[in-house]
Amino acid sequence: MTYQHTRHWVVDKSVGNLEASPQIQEAAGFIKQNKVVAFPTETVYGLGGNAESDEAIDLIFQAKGRPSDNPLIVHIAEKEQLCRYVRSVSSQADKLIEAFWPGPLTIVLEHNGELSEKVTAGLPTVAVRMPDHPVASAIIKASGLPVAAPSANRSGRPSPTTAAHVTDDLHGLIAGVVDGGPTGVGVESTVVDCTNDEIVILRPGGITKEDLEKVAGPVTTDPALVEEDQAPVSPGMKYTHYAPHAPLILVDGDRRFFAEKAEEARREGKKVGVLITDEYEGVPADKEIRLGPAGDLPAVARRLYDSLRAFNQNEVDVIFAQVFPETELGGAIMNRLRKAAGGKIISQKE
Ligand code: TXA
Ligand code: MG
């Protein structure tokens, strides 16, 4: 389906009783009519649709150009909603919910068949999260529905952290976008498999491994996140993702090594983009995008997708990006950068 116009509602997320505002009522009304609407969450903008409707879920997959074997996250506004869609909630899952909901943690459990099969792509499990964003909560509450919402980007592009990013990718392809300002965390939620006693991280994100372990003891990470040749449990992890408009190469080395690589490419006649922290300022480049100080991982995460999008079409031939230590939010940042690079990395140590 295409639209001449995609509705654009602007809301102030700090006002009280958002749920009753005409913008939220109208956006939620669209979701009740099985249309799809983008809205902000604390991580990235989501493209929301009625998770009980095959028609709505088809529209989400079409608008994104997303492969239909990649299931969607179902968003709820109250913890109590969870038991309507899953067979049971393990005690480990319960601990995580108490500690991190509402927030950037998605929990995978066995479903009970109440939702559209298209949401779960035919899997026996469903991924559920309760976002910590007043606009997302208000829309879910006002719709009275479970809301399936993947990130509101065209499949393969960096996830949107502003309404303008959503418009760039999806204008004319969706019924509307609720503009509630830039999102907070900047990378998507952490996805954890809670179908067994052992908690497994399927996608690193806003809640770190360290955060989870404080609450639930040792957790493991899906080996597919580190080993390229293994089929990932989280179907979305196998596709190229977060790609900017030029090939991106990770450079694992000190400032001098990084500068040398950039200079070599320029000598080959390439226009070079660099995605760097403040510490690498001034390395040779035709376009420099800075992520802030290396020590401020939350700020790096917040800026990451906007920065990847900032390399416009035909502006540079190659992008060199700095690497980060994989502790705390660095785990999620490096996961996204590796995907954006399609695994390409130049290392000083070799
Ligand atoms: O922060 C977020 O999670 C954002 C905002 C909008 O809430 N949403 C998001 O959705 O990132 P999406 O669809 O772009 O990513 C969902 C991820 C994919 O990697 C998908 O494969 C995985 O969750 N997933 C969904 N259902 C699953 C399931 N039943 N088992 C394993 N992985 C699942
Ligand atoms: Mg996504």
GROMACS .gro file of N, CA and C in nm, residues 79-222:
model
  432
   79LYS      N    1   0.278  -0.468   3.268
   79LYS     CA    2   0.340  -0.600   3.284
   79LYS      C    3   0.236  -0.712   3.275
   80GLU      N    4   0.115  -0.684   3.327
   80GLU     CA    5   0.011  -0.788   3.332
   80GLU      C    6  -0.030  -0.836   3.193
   81GLN      N    7  -0.007  -0.754   3.090
   81GLN     CA    8  -0.047  -0.795   2.954
   81GLN      C    9   0.029  -0.918   2.906
   82LEU      N   10   0.152  -0.937   2.960
   82LEU     CA   11   0.239  -1.044   2.908
   82LEU      C   12   0.172  -1.181   2.912
   83CYS      N   13   0.104  -1.212   3.025
   83CYS     CA   14   0.052  -1.348   3.040
   83CYS      C   15  -0.063  -1.378   2.946
   84ARG      N   16  -0.114  -1.276   2.875
   84ARG     CA   17  -0.218  -1.304   2.775
   84ARG      C   18  -0.162  -1.369   2.650
   85TYR      N   19  -0.029  -1.362   2.632
   85TYR     CA   20   0.028  -1.407   2.504
   85TYR      C   21   0.129  -1.520   2.517
   86VAL      N   22   0.171  -1.550   2.642
   86VAL     CA   23   0.274  -1.655   2.660
   86VAL      C   24   0.219  -1.771   2.743
   87ARG      N   25   0.283  -1.887   2.726
   87ARG     CA   26   0.239  -2.007   2.800
   87ARG      C   27   0.267  -1.992   2.948
   88SER      N   28   0.390  -1.951   2.982
   88SER     CA   29   0.424  -1.929   3.123
   88SER      C   30   0.543  -1.835   3.131
   89VAL      N   31   0.560  -1.777   3.250
   89VAL     CA   32   0.672  -1.686   3.273
   89VAL      C   33   0.765  -1.750   3.375
   90SER      N   34   0.887  -1.784   3.333
   90SER     CA   35   0.981  -1.851   3.422
   90SER      C   36   1.023  -1.757   3.535
   91SER      N   37   1.081  -1.814   3.642
   91SER     CA   38   1.120  -1.726   3.753
   91SER      C   39   1.235  -1.635   3.711
   92GLN      N   40   1.320  -1.685   3.622
   92GLN     CA   41   1.429  -1.599   3.571
   92GLN      C   42   1.371  -1.481   3.493
   93ALA      N   43   1.274  -1.511   3.407
   93ALA     CA   44   1.211  -1.403   3.328
   93ALA      C   45   1.146  -1.302   3.422
   94ASP      N   46   1.082  -1.353   3.526
   94ASP     CA   47   1.016  -1.268   3.622
   94ASP      C   48   1.112  -1.170   3.690
   95LYS      N   49   1.231  -1.222   3.725
   95LYS     CA   50   1.333  -1.136   3.786
   95LYS      C   51   1.372  -1.023   3.692
   96LEU      N   52   1.391  -1.059   3.565
   96LEU     CA   53   1.433  -0.958   3.467
   96LEU      C   54   1.325  -0.853   3.448
   97ILE      N   55   1.201  -0.900   3.442
   97ILE     CA   56   1.088  -0.807   3.424
   97ILE      C   57   1.081  -0.709   3.541
   98GLU      N   58   1.092  -0.763   3.662
   98GLU     CA   59   1.086  -0.676   3.781
   98GLU      C   60   1.199  -0.573   3.778
   99ALA      N   61   1.317  -0.615   3.732
   99ALA     CA   62   1.433  -0.524   3.736
   99ALA      C   63   1.432  -0.425   3.619
  100PHE      N   64   1.388  -0.466   3.502
  100PHE     CA   65   1.417  -0.384   3.382
  100PHE      C   66   1.295  -0.334   3.305
  101TRP      N   67   1.175  -0.375   3.342
  101TRP     CA   68   1.056  -0.322   3.272
  101TRP      C   69   0.994  -0.212   3.353
  102PRO      N   70   0.947  -0.102   3.293
  102PRO     CA   71   0.964  -0.074   3.152
  102PRO      C   72   1.109  -0.040   3.121
  103GLY      N   73   1.157  -0.080   3.002
  103GLY     CA   74   1.294  -0.050   2.964
  103GLY      C   75   1.339  -0.131   2.845
  104PRO      N   76   1.466  -0.109   2.804
  104PRO     CA   77   1.513  -0.165   2.676
  104PRO      C   78   1.554  -0.312   2.685
  105LEU      N   79   1.463  -0.396   2.734
  105LEU     CA   80   1.489  -0.540   2.742
  105LEU      C   81   1.371  -0.616   2.681
  106THR      N   82   1.401  -0.701   2.582
  106THR     CA   83   1.298  -0.782   2.516
  106THR      C   84   1.316  -0.926   2.559
  107ILE      N   85   1.203  -0.986   2.599
  107ILE     CA   86   1.208  -1.122   2.654
  107ILE      C   87   1.140  -1.220   2.559
  108VAL      N   88   1.211  -1.328   2.524
  108VAL     CA   89   1.155  -1.430   2.435
  108VAL      C   90   1.105  -1.548   2.520
  109LEU      N   91   0.975  -1.579   2.502
  109LEU     CA   92   0.911  -1.690   2.575
  109LEU      C   93   0.824  -1.769   2.477
  110GLU      N   94   0.779  -1.887   2.517
  110GLU     CA   95   0.688  -1.963   2.431
  110GLU      C   96   0.553  -1.893   2.426
  111HIS      N   97   0.496  -1.879   2.306
  111HIS     CA   98   0.366  -1.809   2.298
  111HIS      C   99   0.251  -1.908   2.306
  112ASN      N  100   0.129  -1.853   2.325
  112ASN     CA  101   0.012  -1.940   2.341
  112ASN      C  102  -0.081  -1.936   2.221
  113GLY      N  103  -0.034  -1.876   2.109
  113GLY     CA  104  -0.114  -1.878   1.987
  113GLY      C  105  -0.216  -1.766   1.975
  114GLU      N  106  -0.218  -1.671   2.070
  114GLU     CA  107  -0.319  -1.564   2.064
  114GLU      C  108  -0.286  -1.454   1.963
  115LEU      N  109  -0.159  -1.443   1.926
  115LEU     CA  110  -0.120  -1.333   1.836
  115LEU      C  111  -0.118  -1.381   1.691
  116SER      N  112  -0.113  -1.286   1.598
  116SER     CA  113  -0.100  -1.323   1.457
  116SER      C  114   0.026  -1.408   1.439
  117GLU      N  115   0.013  -1.517   1.365
  117GLU     CA  116   0.129  -1.604   1.339
  117GLU      C  117   0.237  -1.529   1.263
  118LYS      N  118   0.195  -1.425   1.193
  118LYS     CA  119   0.291  -1.349   1.112
  118LYS      C  120   0.387  -1.270   1.200
  119VAL      N  121   0.343  -1.234   1.321
  119VAL     CA  122   0.429  -1.161   1.414
  119VAL      C  123   0.548  -1.248   1.453
  120THR      N  124   0.520  -1.376   1.476
  120THR     CA  125   0.623  -1.466   1.527
  120THR      C  126   0.689  -1.544   1.415
  121ALA      N  127   0.652  -1.515   1.291
  121ALA     CA  128   0.708  -1.583   1.173
  121ALA      C  129   0.700  -1.735   1.189
  122GLY      N  130   0.591  -1.781   1.249
  122GLY     CA  131   0.569  -1.925   1.262
  122GLY      C  132   0.651  -1.993   1.372
  123LEU      N  133   0.730  -1.916   1.448
  123LEU     CA  134   0.810  -1.975   1.557
  123LEU      C  135   0.719  -2.010   1.676
  124PRO      N  136   0.763  -2.103   1.761
  124PRO     CA  137   0.685  -2.134   1.882
  124PRO      C  138   0.701  -2.027   1.991
  125THR      N  139   0.791  -1.928   1.967
  125THR     CA  140   0.820  -1.827   2.070
  125THR      C  141   0.778  -1.688   2.023
  126VAL      N  142   0.763  -1.598   2.121
  126VAL     CA  143   0.735  -1.457   2.090
  126VAL      C  144   0.828  -1.368   2.171
  127ALA      N  145   0.868  -1.256   2.111
  127ALA     CA  146   0.952  -1.157   2.179
  127ALA      C  147   0.863  -1.043   2.227
  128VAL      N  148   0.872  -1.010   2.357
  128VAL     CA  149   0.784  -0.907   2.414
  128VAL      C  150   0.867  -0.803   2.489
  129ARG      N  151   0.827  -0.677   2.475
  129ARG     CA  152   0.890  -0.576   2.559
  129ARG      C  153   0.793  -0.467   2.600
  130MET      N  154   0.825  -0.402   2.712
  130MET     CA  155   0.744  -0.291   2.763
  130MET      C  156   0.832  -0.166   2.759
  131PRO      N  157   0.809  -0.080   2.657
  131PRO     CA  158   0.899   0.035   2.642
  131PRO      C  159   0.883   0.139   2.753
  132ASP      N  160   0.992   0.211   2.778
  132ASP     CA  161   0.994   0.315   2.881
  132ASP      C  162   0.994   0.450   2.811
  133HIS      N  163   0.884   0.479   2.744
  133HIS     CA  164   0.873   0.608   2.674
  133HIS      C  165   0.727   0.650   2.681
  134PRO      N  166   0.702   0.775   2.728
  134PRO     CA  167   0.562   0.815   2.748
  134PRO      C  168   0.478   0.808   2.620
  135VAL      N  169   0.538   0.838   2.505
  135VAL     CA  170   0.459   0.837   2.380
  135VAL      C  171   0.425   0.693   2.341
  136ALA      N  172   0.524   0.603   2.350
  136ALA     CA  173   0.498   0.463   2.316
  136ALA      C  174   0.391   0.406   2.410
  137SER      N  175   0.406   0.430   2.540
  137SER     CA  176   0.306   0.378   2.636
  137SER      C  177   0.168   0.432   2.607
  138ALA      N  178   0.160   0.562   2.579
  138ALA     CA  179   0.029   0.625   2.556
  138ALA      C  180  -0.038   0.564   2.433
  139ILE      N  181   0.039   0.540   2.328
  139ILE     CA  182  -0.021   0.484   2.206
  139ILE      C  183  -0.068   0.341   2.230
  140ILE      N  184   0.014   0.263   2.300
  140ILE     CA  185  -0.025   0.124   2.326
  140ILE      C  186  -0.152   0.122   2.413
  141LYS      N  187  -0.152   0.206   2.517
  141LYS     CA  188  -0.271   0.209   2.605
  141LYS      C  189  -0.394   0.254   2.530
  142ALA      N  190  -0.380   0.363   2.452
  142ALA     CA  191  -0.496   0.417   2.382
  142ALA      C  192  -0.549   0.319   2.277
  143SER      N  193  -0.462   0.236   2.223
  143SER     CA  194  -0.509   0.140   2.121
  143SER      C  195  -0.576   0.020   2.189
  144GLY      N  196  -0.539  -0.007   2.313
  144GLY     CA  197  -0.594  -0.123   2.383
  144GLY      C  198  -0.547  -0.254   2.323
  145LEU      N  199  -0.437  -0.252   2.246
  145LEU     CA  200  -0.391  -0.371   2.173
  145LEU      C  201  -0.244  -0.401   2.205
  146PRO      N  202  -0.202  -0.525   2.182
  146PRO     CA  203  -0.058  -0.551   2.178
  146PRO      C  204  -0.006  -0.495   2.046
  147VAL      N  205   0.105  -0.423   2.051
  147VAL     CA  206   0.152  -0.352   1.931
  147VAL      C  207   0.285  -0.411   1.884
  148ALA      N  208   0.282  -0.474   1.766
  148ALA     CA  209   0.406  -0.525   1.706
  148ALA      C  210   0.481  -0.407   1.649
  149ALA      N  211   0.611  -0.396   1.679
  149ALA     CA  212   0.685  -0.280   1.629
  149ALA      C  213   0.832  -0.311   1.608
  150PRO      N  214   0.868  -0.335   1.482
  150PRO     CA  215   1.011  -0.339   1.450
  150PRO      C  216   1.063  -0.197   1.441
  151SER      N  217   1.194  -0.179   1.431
  151SER     CA  218   1.248  -0.047   1.411
  151SER      C  219   1.191   0.010   1.279
  152ALA      N  220   1.163   0.142   1.278
  152ALA     CA  221   1.089   0.204   1.168
  152ALA      C  222   1.182   0.251   1.055
  153ASN      N  223   1.270   0.163   1.011
  153ASN     CA  224   1.360   0.191   0.898
  153ASN      C  225   1.328   0.096   0.785
  154ARG      N  226   1.371   0.130   0.661
  154ARG     CA  227   1.369   0.030   0.554
  154ARG      C  228   1.469  -0.078   0.595
  155SER      N  229   1.436  -0.201   0.567
  155SER     CA  230   1.521  -0.313   0.606
  155SER      C  231   1.663  -0.292   0.554
  156GLY      N  232   1.762  -0.312   0.642
  156GLY     CA  233   1.902  -0.296   0.601
  156GLY      C  234   1.961  -0.161   0.636
  157ARG      N  235   1.877  -0.059   0.655
  157ARG     CA  236   1.925   0.077   0.687
  157ARG      C  237   1.945   0.092   0.838
  158PRO      N  238   2.023   0.195   0.878
  158PRO     CA  239   2.036   0.220   1.022
  158PRO      C  240   1.899   0.248   1.084
  159SER      N  241   1.878   0.205   1.206
  159SER     CA  242   1.750   0.229   1.274
  159SER      C  243   1.730   0.378   1.297
  160PRO      N  244   1.604   0.424   1.300
  160PRO     CA  245   1.576   0.567   1.314
  160PRO      C  246   1.578   0.614   1.459
  161THR      N  247   1.646   0.722   1.485
  161THR     CA  248   1.645   0.780   1.619
  161THR      C  249   1.574   0.916   1.621
  162THR      N  250   1.526   0.960   1.504
  162THR     CA  251   1.442   1.081   1.498
  162THR      C  252   1.328   1.054   1.399
  163ALA      N  253   1.224   1.138   1.409
  163ALA     CA  254   1.111   1.124   1.316
  163ALA      C  255   1.158   1.152   1.173
  164ALA      N  256   1.257   1.240   1.156
  164ALA     CA  257   1.307   1.272   1.022
  164ALA      C  258   1.370   1.148   0.957
  165HIS      N  259   1.438   1.065   1.037
  165HIS     CA  260   1.494   0.940   0.982
  165HIS      C  261   1.381   0.850   0.930
  166VAL      N  262   1.271   0.845   1.008
  166VAL     CA  263   1.157   0.761   0.967
  166VAL      C  264   1.103   0.812   0.833
  167THR      N  265   1.085   0.945   0.826
  167THR     CA  266   1.031   1.005   0.704
  167THR      C  267   1.123   0.977   0.585
  168ASP      N  268   1.254   0.988   0.605
  168ASP     CA  269   1.349   0.961   0.496
  168ASP      C  270   1.327   0.821   0.438
  169ASP      N  271   1.302   0.724   0.524
  169ASP     CA  272   1.290   0.585   0.478
  169ASP      C  273   1.149   0.547   0.436
  170LEU      N  274   1.047   0.600   0.505
  170LEU     CA  275   0.913   0.539   0.494
  170LEU      C  276   0.803   0.634   0.450
  171HIS      N  277   0.838   0.759   0.414
  171HIS     CA  278   0.732   0.852   0.373
  171HIS      C  279   0.654   0.792   0.255
  172GLY      N  280   0.523   0.797   0.264
  172GLY     CA  281   0.439   0.743   0.157
  172GLY      C  282   0.415   0.593   0.170
  173LEU      N  283   0.486   0.528   0.261
  173LEU     CA  284   0.471   0.383   0.276
  173LEU      C  285   0.395   0.346   0.404
  174ILE      N  286   0.375   0.446   0.492
  174ILE     CA  287   0.306   0.418   0.619
  174ILE      C  288   0.200   0.526   0.642
  175ALA      N  289   0.103   0.495   0.731
  175ALA     CA  290  -0.009   0.587   0.750
  175ALA      C  291   0.032   0.714   0.825
  176GLY      N  292   0.128   0.700   0.918
  176GLY     CA  293   0.164   0.819   0.993
  176GLY      C  294   0.287   0.800   1.078
  177VAL      N  295   0.339   0.914   1.127
  177VAL     CA  296   0.450   0.909   1.222
  177VAL      C  297   0.423   1.009   1.334
  178VAL      N  298   0.440   0.961   1.458
  178VAL     CA  299   0.426   1.048   1.574
  178VAL      C  300   0.566   1.097   1.609
  179ASP      N  301   0.585   1.228   1.599
  179ASP     CA  302   0.716   1.288   1.625
  179ASP      C  303   0.722   1.330   1.772
  180GLY      N  304   0.799   1.254   1.851
  180GLY     CA  305   0.812   1.287   1.993
  180GLY      C  306   0.955   1.326   2.025
  181GLY      N  307   1.029   1.374   1.924
  181GLY     CA  308   1.168   1.414   1.947
  181GLY      C  309   1.263   1.297   1.935
  182PRO      N  310   1.393   1.324   1.954
  182PRO     CA  311   1.492   1.217   1.941
  182PRO      C  312   1.478   1.113   2.052
  183THR      N  313   1.516   0.989   2.022
  183THR     CA  314   1.506   0.882   2.122
  183THR      C  315   1.623   0.892   2.220
  184GLY      N  316   1.622   0.811   2.325
  184GLY     CA  317   1.722   0.825   2.430
  184GLY      C  318   1.842   0.733   2.417
  185VAL      N  319   1.820   0.603   2.424
  185VAL     CA  320   1.930   0.507   2.428
  185VAL      C  321   2.006   0.504   2.295
  186GLY      N  322   1.931   0.504   2.186
  186GLY     CA  323   1.994   0.512   2.053
  186GLY      C  324   2.022   0.380   1.987
  187VAL      N  325   2.041   0.272   2.061
  187VAL     CA  326   2.048   0.138   2.001
  187VAL      C  327   1.928   0.058   2.056
  188GLU      N  328   1.893  -0.049   1.984
  188GLU     CA  329   1.772  -0.123   2.017
  188GLU      C  330   1.783  -0.196   2.150
  189SER      N  331   1.669  -0.252   2.190
  189SER     CA  332   1.664  -0.328   2.315
  189SER      C  333   1.751  -0.453   2.307
  190THR      N  334   1.792  -0.499   2.422
  190THR     CA  335   1.859  -0.628   2.435
  190THR      C  336   1.753  -0.737   2.422
  191VAL      N  337   1.780  -0.839   2.339
  191VAL     CA  338   1.685  -0.950   2.326
  191VAL      C  339   1.742  -1.071   2.400
  192VAL      N  340   1.665  -1.123   2.497
  192VAL     CA  341   1.711  -1.241   2.572
  192VAL      C  342   1.613  -1.356   2.558
  193ASP      N  343   1.667  -1.476   2.538
  193ASP     CA  344   1.588  -1.597   2.533
  193ASP      C  345   1.568  -1.646   2.677
  194CYS      N  346   1.443  -1.653   2.720
  194CYS     CA  347   1.412  -1.700   2.856
  194CYS      C  348   1.331  -1.828   2.852
  195THR      N  349   1.340  -1.903   2.741
  195THR     CA  350   1.262  -2.027   2.731
  195THR      C  351   1.324  -2.140   2.812
  196ASN      N  352   1.451  -2.127   2.849
  196ASN     CA  353   1.517  -2.227   2.935
  196ASN      C  354   1.566  -2.159   3.062
  197ASP      N  355   1.615  -2.239   3.156
  197ASP     CA  356   1.665  -2.181   3.282
  197ASP      C  357   1.781  -2.085   3.258
  198GLU      N  358   1.862  -2.123   3.158
  198GLU     CA  359   1.979  -2.039   3.128
  198GLU      C  360   1.936  -1.924   3.036
  199ILE      N  361   1.967  -1.801   3.078
  199ILE     CA  362   1.931  -1.685   2.995
  199ILE      C  363   2.036  -1.666   2.887
  200VAL      N  364   1.991  -1.649   2.763
  200VAL     CA  365   2.084  -1.632   2.651
  200VAL      C  366   2.058  -1.498   2.582
  201ILE      N  367   2.163  -1.419   2.565
  201ILE     CA  368   2.149  -1.292   2.493
  201ILE      C  369   2.150  -1.321   2.343
  202LEU      N  370   2.040  -1.286   2.275
  202LEU     CA  371   2.030  -1.308   2.130
  202LEU      C  372   2.073  -1.183   2.054
  203ARG      N  373   2.051  -1.067   2.115
  203ARG     CA  374   2.095  -0.940   2.055
  203ARG      C  375   2.138  -0.848   2.167
  204PRO      N  376   2.265  -0.801   2.168
  204PRO     CA  377   2.306  -0.707   2.272
  204PRO      C  378   2.238  -0.572   2.250
  205GLY      N  379   2.208  -0.500   2.357
  205GLY     CA  380   2.138  -0.372   2.341
  205GLY      C  381   2.145  -0.287   2.465
  206GLY      N  382   2.040  -0.208   2.486
  206GLY     CA  383   2.038  -0.105   2.590
  206GLY      C  384   2.063  -0.156   2.731
  207ILE      N  385   2.020  -0.279   2.762
  207ILE     CA  386   2.053  -0.339   2.892
  207ILE      C  387   2.174  -0.430   2.869
  208THR      N  388   2.282  -0.405   2.943
  208THR     CA  389   2.408  -0.476   2.913
  208THR      C  390   2.412  -0.612   2.982
  209LYS      N  391   2.507  -0.695   2.936
  209LYS     CA  392   2.530  -0.826   2.999
  209LYS      C  393   2.557  -0.808   3.148
  210GLU      N  394   2.637  -0.705   3.179
  210GLU     CA  395   2.671  -0.677   3.319
  210GLU      C  396   2.545  -0.645   3.400
  211ASP      N  397   2.453  -0.567   3.341
  211ASP     CA  398   2.326  -0.534   3.409
  211ASP      C  399   2.247  -0.661   3.437
  212LEU      N  400   2.238  -0.749   3.336
  212LEU     CA  401   2.158  -0.871   3.350
  212LEU      C  402   2.216  -0.962   3.458
  213GLU      N  403   2.348  -0.972   3.459
  213GLU     CA  404   2.413  -1.066   3.552
  213GLU      C  405   2.397  -1.022   3.697
  214LYS      N  406   2.388  -0.891   3.719
  214LYS     CA  407   2.367  -0.842   3.855
  214LYS      C  408   2.235  -0.895   3.911
  215VAL      N  409   2.138  -0.915   3.824
  215VAL     CA  410   2.005  -0.954   3.867
  215VAL      C  411   1.981  -1.105   3.859
  216ALA      N  412   2.038  -1.169   3.756
  216ALA     CA  413   1.998  -1.308   3.726
  216ALA      C  414   2.115  -1.406   3.729
  217GLY      N  415   2.232  -1.363   3.773
  217GLY     CA  416   2.347  -1.454   3.772
  217GLY      C  417   2.403  -1.465   3.630
  218PRO      N  418   2.496  -1.563   3.608
  218PRO     CA  419   2.563  -1.571   3.478
  218PRO      C  420   2.465  -1.588   3.362
  219VAL      N  421   2.485  -1.511   3.257
  219VAL     CA  422   2.407  -1.528   3.135
  219VAL      C  423   2.504  -1.559   3.021
  220THR      N  424   2.456  -1.626   2.918
  220THR     CA  425   2.544  -1.657   2.805
  220THR      C  426   2.501  -1.573   2.685
  221THR      N  427   2.588  -1.572   2.583
  221THR     CA  428   2.559  -1.496   2.463
  221THR      C  429   2.547  -1.594   2.348
  222ASP      N  430   2.445  -1.575   2.263
  222ASP     CA  431   2.427  -1.662   2.146
  222ASP      C  432   2.559  -1.666   2.068
   0.00000   0.00000   0.00000
